[in-house]
Amino acid sequence: MFPLLLVSFLLTVAAGFVNPMWWLASAVLLYLAVRYRQGYLSYDAEYRAYRERRIRQDRYDRRYRAERGNRAAKGK
């Protein structure tokens, strides 16, 4: 993703000579590239992996409780 940000940055800088509004877009892309390199944009991926892991664990816990509850009821 970083090379795509850099290429987009260079294209918007070049387009800025036609319309200065593109320089604003290139500043935003440069900001995103710096943030990406610092690792701030990877937070979403880490959180998504955490949520998926928690969902799987909750499903496992519910299934285990259901099985254990059924065995306990049969044993009585």
PDB file of N, CA and C in Angstrom:
ATOM      1  N   MET A   1       0.818  -1.187   0.000  1.00  0.00           N
ATOM      2  CA  MET A   1       0.000   0.000   0.000  1.00  0.00           C
ATOM      3  C   MET A   1       0.865   1.255   0.000  1.00  0.00           C
ATOM      4  N   PHE A   2       2.022   1.173   0.644  1.00  0.00           N
ATOM      5  CA  PHE A   2       2.888   2.342   0.697  1.00  0.00           C
ATOM      6  C   PHE A   2       3.338   2.803  -0.688  1.00  0.00           C
ATOM      7  N   PRO A   3       3.762   1.894  -1.584  1.00  0.00           N
ATOM      8  CA  PRO A   3       4.151   2.364  -2.926  1.00  0.00           C
ATOM      9  C   PRO A   3       2.984   3.022  -3.670  1.00  0.00           C
ATOM     10  N   LEU A   4       1.778   2.517  -3.459  1.00  0.00           N
ATOM     11  CA  LEU A   4       0.611   3.125  -4.094  1.00  0.00           C
ATOM     12  C   LEU A   4       0.396   4.550  -3.586  1.00  0.00           C
ATOM     13  N   LEU A   5       0.593   4.768  -2.300  1.00  0.00           N
ATOM     14  CA  LEU A   5       0.471   6.118  -1.741  1.00  0.00           C
ATOM     15  C   LEU A   5       1.525   7.052  -2.321  1.00  0.00           C
ATOM     16  N   LEU A   6       2.739   6.540  -2.470  1.00  0.00           N
ATOM     17  CA  LEU A   6       3.799   7.391  -3.012  1.00  0.00           C
ATOM     18  C   LEU A   6       3.557   7.747  -4.477  1.00  0.00           C
ATOM     19  N   VAL A   7       3.127   6.777  -5.250  1.00  0.00           N
ATOM     20  CA  VAL A   7       2.830   7.055  -6.665  1.00  0.00           C
ATOM     21  C   VAL A   7       1.673   8.049  -6.766  1.00  0.00           C
ATOM     22  N   SER A   8       0.657   7.852  -5.950  1.00  0.00           N
ATOM     23  CA  SER A   8      -0.470   8.791  -5.950  1.00  0.00           C
ATOM     24  C   SER A   8      -0.012  10.182  -5.540  1.00  0.00           C
ATOM     25  N   PHE A   9       0.887  10.251  -4.580  1.00  0.00           N
ATOM     26  CA  PHE A   9       1.421  11.540  -4.148  1.00  0.00           C
ATOM     27  C   PHE A   9       2.136  12.246  -5.298  1.00  0.00           C
ATOM     28  N   LEU A  10       2.978  11.513  -6.009  1.00  0.00           N
ATOM     29  CA  LEU A  10       3.711  12.115  -7.129  1.00  0.00           C
ATOM     30  C   LEU A  10       2.771  12.571  -8.241  1.00  0.00           C
ATOM     31  N   LEU A  11       1.736  11.786  -8.503  1.00  0.00           N
ATOM     32  CA  LEU A  11       0.783  12.180  -9.550  1.00  0.00           C
ATOM     33  C   LEU A  11       0.007  13.429  -9.160  1.00  0.00           C
ATOM     34  N   THR A  12      -0.378  13.525  -7.902  1.00  0.00           N
ATOM     35  CA  THR A  12      -1.135  14.715  -7.474  1.00  0.00           C
ATOM     36  C   THR A  12      -0.248  15.953  -7.428  1.00  0.00           C
ATOM     37  N   VAL A  13       1.043  15.778  -7.120  1.00  0.00           N
ATOM     38  CA  VAL A  13       1.956  16.924  -7.165  1.00  0.00           C
ATOM     39  C   VAL A  13       2.077  17.414  -8.594  1.00  0.00           C
ATOM     40  N   ALA A  14       2.210  16.488  -9.540  1.00  0.00           N
ATOM     41  CA  ALA A  14       2.308  16.877 -10.950  1.00  0.00           C
ATOM     42  C   ALA A  14       1.013  17.539 -11.420  1.00  0.00           C
ATOM     43  N   ALA A  15      -0.124  17.035 -10.976  1.00  0.00           N
ATOM     44  CA  ALA A  15      -1.403  17.629 -11.363  1.00  0.00           C
ATOM     45  C   ALA A  15      -1.605  18.984 -10.696  1.00  0.00           C
ATOM     46  N   GLY A  16      -0.885  19.238  -9.623  1.00  0.00           N
ATOM     47  CA  GLY A  16      -1.006  20.514  -8.927  1.00  0.00           C
ATOM     48  C   GLY A  16      -0.541  21.695  -9.755  1.00  0.00           C
ATOM     49  N   PHE A  17       0.280  21.470 -10.754  1.00  0.00           N
ATOM     50  CA  PHE A  17       0.711  22.566 -11.618  1.00  0.00           C
ATOM     51  C   PHE A  17      -0.410  23.021 -12.545  1.00  0.00           C
ATOM     52  N   VAL A  18      -1.380  22.153 -12.777  1.00  0.00           N
ATOM     53  CA  VAL A  18      -2.542  22.511 -13.597  1.00  0.00           C
ATOM     54  C   VAL A  18      -3.603  23.169 -12.730  1.00  0.00           C
ATOM     55  N   ASN A  19      -3.883  22.549 -11.590  1.00  0.00           N
ATOM     56  CA  ASN A  19      -4.897  23.059 -10.668  1.00  0.00           C
ATOM     57  C   ASN A  19      -4.319  22.963  -9.252  1.00  0.00           C
ATOM     58  N   PRO A  20      -4.106  24.085  -8.596  1.00  0.00           N
ATOM     59  CA  PRO A  20      -3.472  24.062  -7.273  1.00  0.00           C
ATOM     60  C   PRO A  20      -4.252  23.272  -6.209  1.00  0.00           C
ATOM     61  N   MET A  21      -5.503  22.975  -6.474  1.00  0.00           N
ATOM     62  CA  MET A  21      -6.278  22.195  -5.518  1.00  0.00           C
ATOM     63  C   MET A  21      -5.698  20.793  -5.351  1.00  0.00           C
ATOM     64  N   TRP A  22      -5.006  20.285  -6.369  1.00  0.00           N
ATOM     65  CA  TRP A  22      -4.386  18.966  -6.284  1.00  0.00           C
ATOM     66  C   TRP A  22      -3.249  18.939  -5.272  1.00  0.00           C
ATOM     67  N   TRP A  23      -2.624  20.111  -5.011  1.00  0.00           N
ATOM     68  CA  TRP A  23      -1.564  20.136  -4.013  1.00  0.00           C
ATOM     69  C   TRP A  23      -2.128  19.856  -2.621  1.00  0.00           C
ATOM     70  N   LEU A  24      -3.346  20.256  -2.402  1.00  0.00           N
ATOM     71  CA  LEU A  24      -3.998  19.926  -1.133  1.00  0.00           C
ATOM     72  C   LEU A  24      -4.177  18.407  -1.022  1.00  0.00           C
ATOM     73  N   ALA A  25      -4.596  17.800  -2.117  1.00  0.00           N
ATOM     74  CA  ALA A  25      -4.748  16.343  -2.130  1.00  0.00           C
ATOM     75  C   ALA A  25      -3.397  15.659  -1.926  1.00  0.00           C
ATOM     76  N   SER A  26      -2.344  16.219  -2.506  1.00  0.00           N
ATOM     77  CA  SER A  26      -1.022  15.602  -2.326  1.00  0.00           C
ATOM     78  C   SER A  26      -0.547  15.749  -0.879  1.00  0.00           C
ATOM     79  N   ALA A  27      -0.904  16.837  -0.225  1.00  0.00           N
ATOM     80  CA  ALA A  27      -0.549  17.003   1.190  1.00  0.00           C
ATOM     81  C   ALA A  27      -1.254  15.952   2.040  1.00  0.00           C
ATOM     82  N   VAL A  28      -2.512  15.678   1.718  1.00  0.00           N
ATOM     83  CA  VAL A  28      -3.264  14.649   2.452  1.00  0.00           C
ATOM     84  C   VAL A  28      -2.627  13.278   2.215  1.00  0.00           C
ATOM     85  N   LEU A  29      -2.257  12.981   0.990  1.00  0.00           N
ATOM     86  CA  LEU A  29      -1.622  11.700   0.690  1.00  0.00           C
ATOM     87  C   LEU A  29      -0.267  11.569   1.373  1.00  0.00           C
ATOM     88  N   LEU A  30       0.485  12.657   1.438  1.00  0.00           N
ATOM     89  CA  LEU A  30       1.761  12.628   2.135  1.00  0.00           C
ATOM     90  C   LEU A  30       1.547  12.364   3.620  1.00  0.00           C
ATOM     91  N   TYR A  31       0.543  12.984   4.197  1.00  0.00           N
ATOM     92  CA  TYR A  31       0.206  12.753   5.601  1.00  0.00           C
ATOM     93  C   TYR A  31      -0.147  11.281   5.833  1.00  0.00           C
ATOM     94  N   LEU A  32      -0.960  10.719   4.946  1.00  0.00           N
ATOM     95  CA  LEU A  32      -1.332   9.308   5.076  1.00  0.00           C
ATOM     96  C   LEU A  32      -0.120   8.386   4.922  1.00  0.00           C
ATOM     97  N   ALA A  33       0.787   8.735   4.017  1.00  0.00           N
ATOM     98  CA  ALA A  33       1.985   7.918   3.825  1.00  0.00           C
ATOM     99  C   ALA A  33       2.847   7.931   5.080  1.00  0.00           C
ATOM    100  N   VAL A  34       2.980   9.094   5.690  1.00  0.00           N
ATOM    101  CA  VAL A  34       3.780   9.181   6.924  1.00  0.00           C
ATOM    102  C   VAL A  34       3.106   8.394   8.037  1.00  0.00           C
ATOM    103  N   ARG A  35       1.818   8.535   8.171  1.00  0.00           N
ATOM    104  CA  ARG A  35       1.097   7.791   9.207  1.00  0.00           C
ATOM    105  C   ARG A  35       1.182   6.288   8.961  1.00  0.00           C
ATOM    106  N   TYR A  36       1.112   5.875   7.707  1.00  0.00           N
ATOM    107  CA  TYR A  36       1.200   4.454   7.372  1.00  0.00           C
ATOM    108  C   TYR A  36       2.573   3.905   7.765  1.00  0.00           C
ATOM    109  N   ARG A  37       3.629   4.645   7.466  1.00  0.00           N
ATOM    110  CA  ARG A  37       4.973   4.199   7.790  1.00  0.00           C
ATOM    111  C   ARG A  37       5.189   4.135   9.293  1.00  0.00           C
ATOM    112  N   GLN A  38       4.491   4.957  10.049  1.00  0.00           N
ATOM    113  CA  GLN A  38       4.633   4.939  11.502  1.00  0.00           C
ATOM    114  C   GLN A  38       3.819   3.816  12.122  1.00  0.00           C
ATOM    115  N   GLY A  39       2.938   3.187  11.347  1.00  0.00           N
ATOM    116  CA  GLY A  39       2.191   2.053  11.835  1.00  0.00           C
ATOM    117  C   GLY A  39       0.830   2.388  12.421  1.00  0.00           C
ATOM    118  N   TYR A  40       0.379   3.619  12.295  1.00  0.00           N
ATOM    119  CA  TYR A  40      -0.900   3.985  12.883  1.00  0.00           C
ATOM    120  C   TYR A  40      -2.082   3.423  12.105  1.00  0.00           C
ATOM    121  N   LEU A  41      -1.921   3.226  10.816  1.00  0.00           N
ATOM    122  CA  LEU A  41      -3.042   2.740  10.022  1.00  0.00           C
ATOM    123  C   LEU A  41      -3.226   1.231  10.151  1.00  0.00           C
ATOM    124  N   SER A  42      -2.265   0.539  10.736  1.00  0.00           N
ATOM    125  CA  SER A  42      -2.403  -0.901  10.892  1.00  0.00           C
ATOM    126  C   SER A  42      -3.259  -1.253  12.107  1.00  0.00           C
ATOM    127  N   TYR A  43      -3.651  -0.272  12.878  1.00  0.00           N
ATOM    128  CA  TYR A  43      -4.465  -0.518  14.066  1.00  0.00           C
ATOM    129  C   TYR A  43      -5.774  -1.206  13.700  1.00  0.00           C
ATOM    130  N   ASP A  44      -6.391  -0.800  12.608  1.00  0.00           N
ATOM    131  CA  ASP A  44      -7.664  -1.394  12.205  1.00  0.00           C
ATOM    132  C   ASP A  44      -7.517  -2.888  11.928  1.00  0.00           C
ATOM    133  N   ALA A  45      -6.448  -3.275  11.265  1.00  0.00           N
ATOM    134  CA  ALA A  45      -6.242  -4.691  10.957  1.00  0.00           C
ATOM    135  C   ALA A  45      -6.018  -5.490  12.243  1.00  0.00           C
ATOM    136  N   GLU A  46      -5.276  -4.907  13.180  1.00  0.00           N
ATOM    137  CA  GLU A  46      -5.044  -5.602  14.442  1.00  0.00           C
ATOM    138  C   GLU A  46      -6.344  -5.746  15.223  1.00  0.00           C
ATOM    139  N   TYR A  47      -7.139  -4.694  15.230  1.00  0.00           N
ATOM    140  CA  TYR A  47      -8.404  -4.752  15.963  1.00  0.00           C
ATOM    141  C   TYR A  47      -9.346  -5.758  15.316  1.00  0.00           C
ATOM    142  N   ARG A  48      -9.372  -5.804  13.985  1.00  0.00           N
ATOM    143  CA  ARG A  48     -10.229  -6.745  13.281  1.00  0.00           C
ATOM    144  C   ARG A  48      -9.820  -8.183  13.620  1.00  0.00           C
ATOM    145  N   ALA A  49      -8.527  -8.449  13.653  1.00  0.00           N
ATOM    146  CA  ALA A  49      -8.049  -9.787  14.015  1.00  0.00           C
ATOM    147  C   ALA A  49      -8.423 -10.112  15.457  1.00  0.00           C
ATOM    148  N   TYR A  50      -8.316  -9.128  16.323  1.00  0.00           N
ATOM    149  CA  TYR A  50      -8.696  -9.339  17.731  1.00  0.00           C
ATOM    150  C   TYR A  50     -10.181  -9.674  17.840  1.00  0.00           C
ATOM    151  N   ARG A  51     -11.023  -8.912  17.130  1.00  0.00           N
ATOM    152  CA  ARG A  51     -12.468  -9.166  17.186  1.00  0.00           C
ATOM    153  C   ARG A  51     -12.806 -10.549  16.657  1.00  0.00           C
ATOM    154  N   GLU A  52     -12.186 -10.956  15.548  1.00  0.00           N
ATOM    155  CA  GLU A  52     -12.454 -12.284  14.994  1.00  0.00           C
ATOM    156  C   GLU A  52     -12.029 -13.372  15.975  1.00  0.00           C
ATOM    157  N   ARG A  53     -10.889 -13.182  16.635  1.00  0.00           N
ATOM    158  CA  ARG A  53     -10.432 -14.145  17.624  1.00  0.00           C
ATOM    159  C   ARG A  53     -11.401 -14.221  18.800  1.00  0.00           C
ATOM    160  N   ARG A  54     -11.905 -13.073  19.257  1.00  0.00           N
ATOM    161  CA  ARG A  54     -12.869 -13.051  20.359  1.00  0.00           C
ATOM    162  C   ARG A  54     -14.185 -13.715  19.973  1.00  0.00           C
ATOM    163  N   ILE A  55     -14.640 -13.497  18.745  1.00  0.00           N
ATOM    164  CA  ILE A  55     -15.880 -14.116  18.281  1.00  0.00           C
ATOM    165  C   ILE A  55     -15.730 -15.636  18.241  1.00  0.00           C
ATOM    166  N   ARG A  56     -14.583 -16.110  17.704  1.00  0.00           N
ATOM    167  CA  ARG A  56     -14.351 -17.556  17.676  1.00  0.00           C
ATOM    168  C   ARG A  56     -14.283 -18.139  19.081  1.00  0.00           C
ATOM    169  N   GLN A  57     -13.627 -17.414  19.985  1.00  0.00           N
ATOM    170  CA  GLN A  57     -13.531 -17.901  21.355  1.00  0.00           C
ATOM    171  C   GLN A  57     -14.899 -17.943  22.020  1.00  0.00           C
ATOM    172  N   ASP A  58     -15.729 -16.943  21.791  1.00  0.00           N
ATOM    173  CA  ASP A  58     -17.077 -16.934  22.362  1.00  0.00           C
ATOM    174  C   ASP A  58     -17.917 -18.087  21.823  1.00  0.00           C
ATOM    175  N   ARG A  59     -17.803 -18.356  20.529  1.00  0.00           N
ATOM    176  CA  ARG A  59     -18.530 -19.494  19.953  1.00  0.00           C
ATOM    177  C   ARG A  59     -18.079 -20.799  20.589  1.00  0.00           C
ATOM    178  N   TYR A  60     -16.774 -20.962  20.751  1.00  0.00           N
ATOM    179  CA  TYR A  60     -16.244 -22.170  21.374  1.00  0.00           C
ATOM    180  C   TYR A  60     -16.751 -22.293  22.804  1.00  0.00           C
ATOM    181  N   ASP A  61     -16.720 -21.189  23.556  1.00  0.00           N
ATOM    182  CA  ASP A  61     -17.179 -21.223  24.951  1.00  0.00           C
ATOM    183  C   ASP A  61     -18.652 -21.602  25.043  1.00  0.00           C
ATOM    184  N   ARG A  62     -19.480 -21.034  24.167  1.00  0.00           N
ATOM    185  CA  ARG A  62     -20.908 -21.379  24.189  1.00  0.00           C
ATOM    186  C   ARG A  62     -21.128 -22.851  23.859  1.00  0.00           C
ATOM    187  N   ARG A  63     -20.403 -23.349  22.862  1.00  0.00           N
ATOM    188  CA  ARG A  63     -20.539 -24.745  22.470  1.00  0.00           C
ATOM    189  C   ARG A  63     -20.075 -25.659  23.608  1.00  0.00           C
ATOM    190  N   TYR A  64     -18.977 -25.315  24.270  1.00  0.00           N
ATOM    191  CA  TYR A  64     -18.467 -26.127  25.364  1.00  0.00           C
ATOM    192  C   TYR A  64     -19.441 -26.124  26.536  1.00  0.00           C
ATOM    193  N   ARG A  65     -19.994 -24.953  26.860  1.00  0.00           N
ATOM    194  CA  ARG A  65     -20.964 -24.889  27.951  1.00  0.00           C
ATOM    195  C   ARG A  65     -22.204 -25.705  27.635  1.00  0.00           C
ATOM    196  N   ALA A  66     -22.646 -25.665  26.388  1.00  0.00           N
ATOM    197  CA  ALA A  66     -23.832 -26.429  26.004  1.00  0.00           C
ATOM    198  C   ALA A  66     -23.559 -27.929  26.132  1.00  0.00           C
ATOM    199  N   GLU A  67     -22.391 -28.378  25.681  1.00  0.00           N
ATOM    200  CA  GLU A  67     -22.056 -29.802  25.792  1.00  0.00           C
ATOM    201  C   GLU A  67     -21.894 -30.214  27.247  1.00  0.00           C
ATOM    202  N   ARG A  68     -21.221 -29.408  28.017  1.00  0.00           N
ATOM    203  CA  ARG A  68     -21.003 -29.735  29.422  1.00  0.00           C
ATOM    204  C   ARG A  68     -22.312 -29.706  30.192  1.00  0.00           C
ATOM    205  N   GLY A  69     -23.188 -28.754  29.856  1.00  0.00           N
ATOM    206  CA  GLY A  69     -24.497 -28.690  30.505  1.00  0.00           C
ATOM    207  C   GLY A  69     -25.329 -29.906  30.190  1.00  0.00           C
ATOM    208  N   ASN A  70     -25.282 -30.386  28.956  1.00  0.00           N
ATOM    209  CA  ASN A  70     -26.053 -31.580  28.575  1.00  0.00           C
ATOM    210  C   ASN A  70     -25.530 -32.816  29.294  1.00  0.00           C
ATOM    211  N   ARG A  71     -24.223 -32.937  29.423  1.00  0.00           N
ATOM    212  CA  ARG A  71     -23.660 -34.097  30.133  1.00  0.00           C
ATOM    213  C   ARG A  71     -24.017 -34.055  31.610  1.00  0.00           C
ATOM    214  N   ALA A  72     -23.998 -32.859  32.180  1.00  0.00           N
ATOM    215  CA  ALA A  72     -24.325 -32.742  33.597  1.00  0.00           C
ATOM    216  C   ALA A  72     -25.791 -33.100  33.848  1.00  0.00           C
ATOM    217  N   ALA A  73     -26.657 -32.731  32.931  1.00  0.00           N
ATOM    218  CA  ALA A  73     -28.086 -33.031  33.094  1.00  0.00           C
ATOM    219  C   ALA A  73     -28.330 -34.524  32.947  1.00  0.00           C
ATOM    220  N   LYS A  74     -27.612 -35.219  32.069  1.00  0.00           N
ATOM    221  CA  LYS A  74     -27.789 -36.667  31.895  1.00  0.00           C
ATOM    222  C   LYS A  74     -27.265 -37.448  33.090  1.00  0.00           C
ATOM    223  N   GLY A  75     -26.210 -36.896  33.727  1.00  0.00           N
ATOM    224  CA  GLY A  75     -25.628 -37.595  34.854  1.00  0.00           C
ATOM    225  C   GLY A  75     -26.474 -37.564  36.101  1.00  0.00           C
ATOM    226  N   LYS A  76     -27.397 -36.650  36.207  1.00  0.00           N
ATOM    227  CA  LYS A  76     -28.222 -36.533  37.413  1.00  0.00           C
ATOM    228  C   LYS A  76     -29.319 -37.507  37.424  1.00  0.00           C
TER     229      LYS A  76
END
